[in-house]
CSV table of C-alpha atoms in Angstrom, one decimal:
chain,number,residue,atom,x,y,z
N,1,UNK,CA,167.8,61.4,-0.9
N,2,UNK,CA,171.3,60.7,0.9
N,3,UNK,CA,173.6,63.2,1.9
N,4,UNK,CA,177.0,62.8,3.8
N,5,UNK,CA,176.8,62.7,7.1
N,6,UNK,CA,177.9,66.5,8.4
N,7,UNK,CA,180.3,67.3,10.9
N,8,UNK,CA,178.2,68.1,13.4
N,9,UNK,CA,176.1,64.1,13.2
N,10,UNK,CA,180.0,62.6,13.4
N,11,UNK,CA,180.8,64.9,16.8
N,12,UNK,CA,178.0,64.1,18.4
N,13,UNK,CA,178.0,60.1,17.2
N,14,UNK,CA,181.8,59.5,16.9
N,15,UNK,CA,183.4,61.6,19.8
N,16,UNK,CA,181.9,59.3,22.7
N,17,UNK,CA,183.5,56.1,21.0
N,18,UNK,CA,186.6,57.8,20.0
N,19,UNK,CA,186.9,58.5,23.7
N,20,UNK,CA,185.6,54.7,24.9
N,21,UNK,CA,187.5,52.6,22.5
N,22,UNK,CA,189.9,54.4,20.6
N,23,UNK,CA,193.8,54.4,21.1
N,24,UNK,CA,195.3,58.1,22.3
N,25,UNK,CA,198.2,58.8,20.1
N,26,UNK,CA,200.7,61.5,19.3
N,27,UNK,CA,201.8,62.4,15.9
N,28,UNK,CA,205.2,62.6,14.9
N,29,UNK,CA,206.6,65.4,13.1
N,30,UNK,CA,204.8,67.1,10.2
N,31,UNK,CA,206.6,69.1,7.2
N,32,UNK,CA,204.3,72.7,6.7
N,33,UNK,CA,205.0,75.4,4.5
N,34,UNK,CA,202.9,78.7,3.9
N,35,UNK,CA,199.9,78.2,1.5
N,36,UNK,CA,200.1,80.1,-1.6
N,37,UNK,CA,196.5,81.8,-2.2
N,38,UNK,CA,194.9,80.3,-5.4
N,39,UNK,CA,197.0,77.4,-5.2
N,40,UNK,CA,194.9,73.5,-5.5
N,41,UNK,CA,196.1,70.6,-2.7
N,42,UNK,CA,194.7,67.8,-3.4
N,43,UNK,CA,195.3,64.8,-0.6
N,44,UNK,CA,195.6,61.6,-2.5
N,45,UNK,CA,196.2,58.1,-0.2
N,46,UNK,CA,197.0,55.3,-2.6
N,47,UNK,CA,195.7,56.8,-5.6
N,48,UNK,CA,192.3,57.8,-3.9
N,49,UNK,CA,191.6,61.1,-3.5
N,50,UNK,CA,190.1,62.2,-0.2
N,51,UNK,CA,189.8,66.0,-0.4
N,52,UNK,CA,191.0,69.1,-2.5
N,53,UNK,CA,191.1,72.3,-1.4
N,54,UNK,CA,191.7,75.9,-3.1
N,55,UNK,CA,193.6,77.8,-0.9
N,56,UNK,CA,191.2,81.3,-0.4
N,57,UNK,CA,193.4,83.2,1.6
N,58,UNK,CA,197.4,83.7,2.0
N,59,UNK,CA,197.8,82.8,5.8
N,60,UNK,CA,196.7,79.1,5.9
N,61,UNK,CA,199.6,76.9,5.9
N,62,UNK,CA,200.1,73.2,3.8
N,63,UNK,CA,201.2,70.2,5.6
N,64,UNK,CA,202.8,67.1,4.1
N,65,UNK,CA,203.2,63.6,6.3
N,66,UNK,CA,206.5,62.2,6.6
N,67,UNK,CA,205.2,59.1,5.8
N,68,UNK,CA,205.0,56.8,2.9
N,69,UNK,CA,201.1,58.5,1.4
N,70,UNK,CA,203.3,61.5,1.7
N,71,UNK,CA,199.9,63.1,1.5
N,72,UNK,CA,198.9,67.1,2.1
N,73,UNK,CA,196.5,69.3,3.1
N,74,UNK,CA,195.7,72.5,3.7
N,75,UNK,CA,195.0,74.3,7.4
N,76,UNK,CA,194.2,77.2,8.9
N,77,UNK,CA,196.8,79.5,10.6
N,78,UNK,CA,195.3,79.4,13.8
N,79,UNK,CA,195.0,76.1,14.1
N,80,UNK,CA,198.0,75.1,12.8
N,81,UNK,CA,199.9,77.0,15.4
N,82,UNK,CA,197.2,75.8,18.2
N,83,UNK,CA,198.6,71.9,16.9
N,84,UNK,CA,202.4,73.1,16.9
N,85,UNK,CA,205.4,74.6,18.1
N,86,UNK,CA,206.3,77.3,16.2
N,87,UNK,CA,210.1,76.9,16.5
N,88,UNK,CA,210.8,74.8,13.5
N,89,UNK,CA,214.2,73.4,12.0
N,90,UNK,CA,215.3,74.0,8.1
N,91,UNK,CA,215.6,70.5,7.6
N,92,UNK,CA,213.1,67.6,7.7
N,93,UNK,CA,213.6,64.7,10.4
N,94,UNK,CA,214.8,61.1,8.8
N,95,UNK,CA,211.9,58.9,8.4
N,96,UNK,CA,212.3,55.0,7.7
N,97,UNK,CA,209.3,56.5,4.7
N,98,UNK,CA,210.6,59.2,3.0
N,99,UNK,CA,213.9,59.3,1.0
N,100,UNK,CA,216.7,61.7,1.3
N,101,UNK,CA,215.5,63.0,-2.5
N,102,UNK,CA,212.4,63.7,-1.4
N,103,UNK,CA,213.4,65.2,1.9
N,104,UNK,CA,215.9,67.5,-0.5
N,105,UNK,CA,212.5,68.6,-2.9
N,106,UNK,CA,210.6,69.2,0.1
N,107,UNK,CA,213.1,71.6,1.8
N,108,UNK,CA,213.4,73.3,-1.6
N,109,UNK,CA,209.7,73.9,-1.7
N,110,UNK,CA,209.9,75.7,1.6
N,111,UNK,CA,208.9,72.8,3.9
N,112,UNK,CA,210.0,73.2,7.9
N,113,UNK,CA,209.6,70.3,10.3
N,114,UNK,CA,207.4,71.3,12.6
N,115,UNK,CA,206.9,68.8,15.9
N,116,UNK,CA,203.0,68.7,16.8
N,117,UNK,CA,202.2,69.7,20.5
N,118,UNK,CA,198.6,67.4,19.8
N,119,UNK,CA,197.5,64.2,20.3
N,120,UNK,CA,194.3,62.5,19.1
N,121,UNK,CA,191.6,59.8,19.8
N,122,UNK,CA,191.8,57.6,16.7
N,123,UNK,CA,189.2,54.5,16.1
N,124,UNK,CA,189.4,52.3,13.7
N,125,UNK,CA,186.7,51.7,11.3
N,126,UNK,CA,184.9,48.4,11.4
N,127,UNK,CA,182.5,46.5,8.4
N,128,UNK,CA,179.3,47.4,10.9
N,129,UNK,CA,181.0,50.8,11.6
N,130,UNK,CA,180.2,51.4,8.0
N,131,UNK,CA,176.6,51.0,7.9
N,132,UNK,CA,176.2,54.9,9.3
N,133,UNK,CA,177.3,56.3,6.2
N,134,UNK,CA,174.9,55.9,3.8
N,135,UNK,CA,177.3,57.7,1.2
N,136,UNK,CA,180.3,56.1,2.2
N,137,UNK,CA,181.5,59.5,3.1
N,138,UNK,CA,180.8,62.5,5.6
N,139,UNK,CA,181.8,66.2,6.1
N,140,UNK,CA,185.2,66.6,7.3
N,141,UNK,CA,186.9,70.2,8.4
N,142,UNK,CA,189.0,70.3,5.4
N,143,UNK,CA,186.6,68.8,2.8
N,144,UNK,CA,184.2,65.5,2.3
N,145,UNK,CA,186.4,62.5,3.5
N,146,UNK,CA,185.3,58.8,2.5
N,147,UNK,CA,185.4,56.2,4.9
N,148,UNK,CA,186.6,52.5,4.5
N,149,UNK,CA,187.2,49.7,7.1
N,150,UNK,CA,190.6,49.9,8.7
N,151,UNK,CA,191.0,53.7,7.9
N,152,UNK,CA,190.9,55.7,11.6
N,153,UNK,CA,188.1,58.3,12.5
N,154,UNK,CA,190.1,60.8,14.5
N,155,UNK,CA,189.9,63.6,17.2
N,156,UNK,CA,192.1,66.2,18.3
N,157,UNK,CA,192.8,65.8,22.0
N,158,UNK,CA,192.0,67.3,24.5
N,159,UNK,CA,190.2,69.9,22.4
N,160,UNK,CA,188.1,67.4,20.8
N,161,UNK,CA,185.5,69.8,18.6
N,162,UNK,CA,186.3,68.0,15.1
N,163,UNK,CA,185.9,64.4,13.6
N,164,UNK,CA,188.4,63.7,10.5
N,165,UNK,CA,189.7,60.7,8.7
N,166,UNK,CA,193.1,59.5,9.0
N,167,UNK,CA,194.0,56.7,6.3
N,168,UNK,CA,195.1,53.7,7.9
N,169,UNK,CA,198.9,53.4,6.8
N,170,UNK,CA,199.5,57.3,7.3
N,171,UNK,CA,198.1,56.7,11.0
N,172,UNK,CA,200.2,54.1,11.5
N,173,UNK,CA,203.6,55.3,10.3
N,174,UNK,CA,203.1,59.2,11.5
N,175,UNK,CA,201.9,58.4,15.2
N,176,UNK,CA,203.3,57.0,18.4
N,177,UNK,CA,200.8,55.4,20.9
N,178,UNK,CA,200.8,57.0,24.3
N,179,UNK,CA,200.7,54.5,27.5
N,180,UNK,CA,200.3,54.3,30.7
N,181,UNK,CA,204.2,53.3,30.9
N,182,UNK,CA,205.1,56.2,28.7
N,183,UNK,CA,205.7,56.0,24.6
N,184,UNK,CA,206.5,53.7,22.9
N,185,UNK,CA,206.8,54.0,19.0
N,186,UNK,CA,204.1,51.8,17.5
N,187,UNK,CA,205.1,50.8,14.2
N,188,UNK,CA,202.1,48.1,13.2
């Protein structure tokens, strides 16, 4: 029968076009906090749910966008401190997408800002794009992700061993577009 596609399918498929015609970008700043073990993140996007995790060990850490989805998910240690700087500041950066109250719950709740040291390849996803998931979904690092036009197919640069999905509006309020005549912030 069908089965999502796995990780491995959307690395060897996806990374080549990421690299061809997607956009390089840098993401903004990220609010993280220590994972809890046993605790449940689930990453909603406009009341669609694209992943849930239970955290299985107490060194993983949870991140939050400072944008307007606000959404989180859960990360590994390690490769949340290969994707940032460790030096963080109490208090979380002014967005134009999240209000001084929930800046205030945030840093109650133990969120830092951290400042990412990544970039990534992001595509968008296209009507004929979505003819290669016969689900509608596929394998992502941190859980099955679905997949709808619009929303970006992503890859960490320049260590590009993962394919994940980043919604559309999160992409485009958390991320700067790098160019050839330096960044510019890239609001669309």
């Amino acid at each position: 029968g069908m089965r999502d596609r796995t990780q491995q399918e959307m690395v060897s498929r996806w990374l080549p076009i990421l690299k061809s015609k997607g956009r390089l970008m840098r993401k903004l700043a990220i609010a993280a906090r220590p994972a809890r073990l046993g605790e449940c993140v689930t990453t909603v996007v406009d009341g669609k749910k694209f992943s849930e995790v239970t955290v299985s060990d107490d060194s993983s850490y949870v991140l939050r966008a400072m944008s307007s989805t606000g959404e989180r998910y859960v990360v590994s240690r390690e490769s949340f401190l290969r994707a940032h700087d460790p030096n963080c500041s109490e208090t979380l950066v002014s967005t134009p997408f999240v209000s001084q109250e929930q800046r205030d719950d945030l840093e109650a709740e133990g969120f830092r800002q951290y400042w990412s040291r990544h970039h990534v390849w992001a595509y968008a996803v296209t009507q004929e794009d979505l003819a290669y998931f016969p689900t509608g979904k596929f394998e992502a690092p941190f859980g099955v992700q679905p997949v709808r036009v619009g929303d970006y197919l992503a890859a960490p640069f320049p260590d590009e061993e993962t394919v994940y999905l980043v919604p559309k509006r999160s992409l485009e309020q958390q991320f700067h577009q790098v160019s050839d005549e330096g960044e510019g912030v890239m609001y669309l």
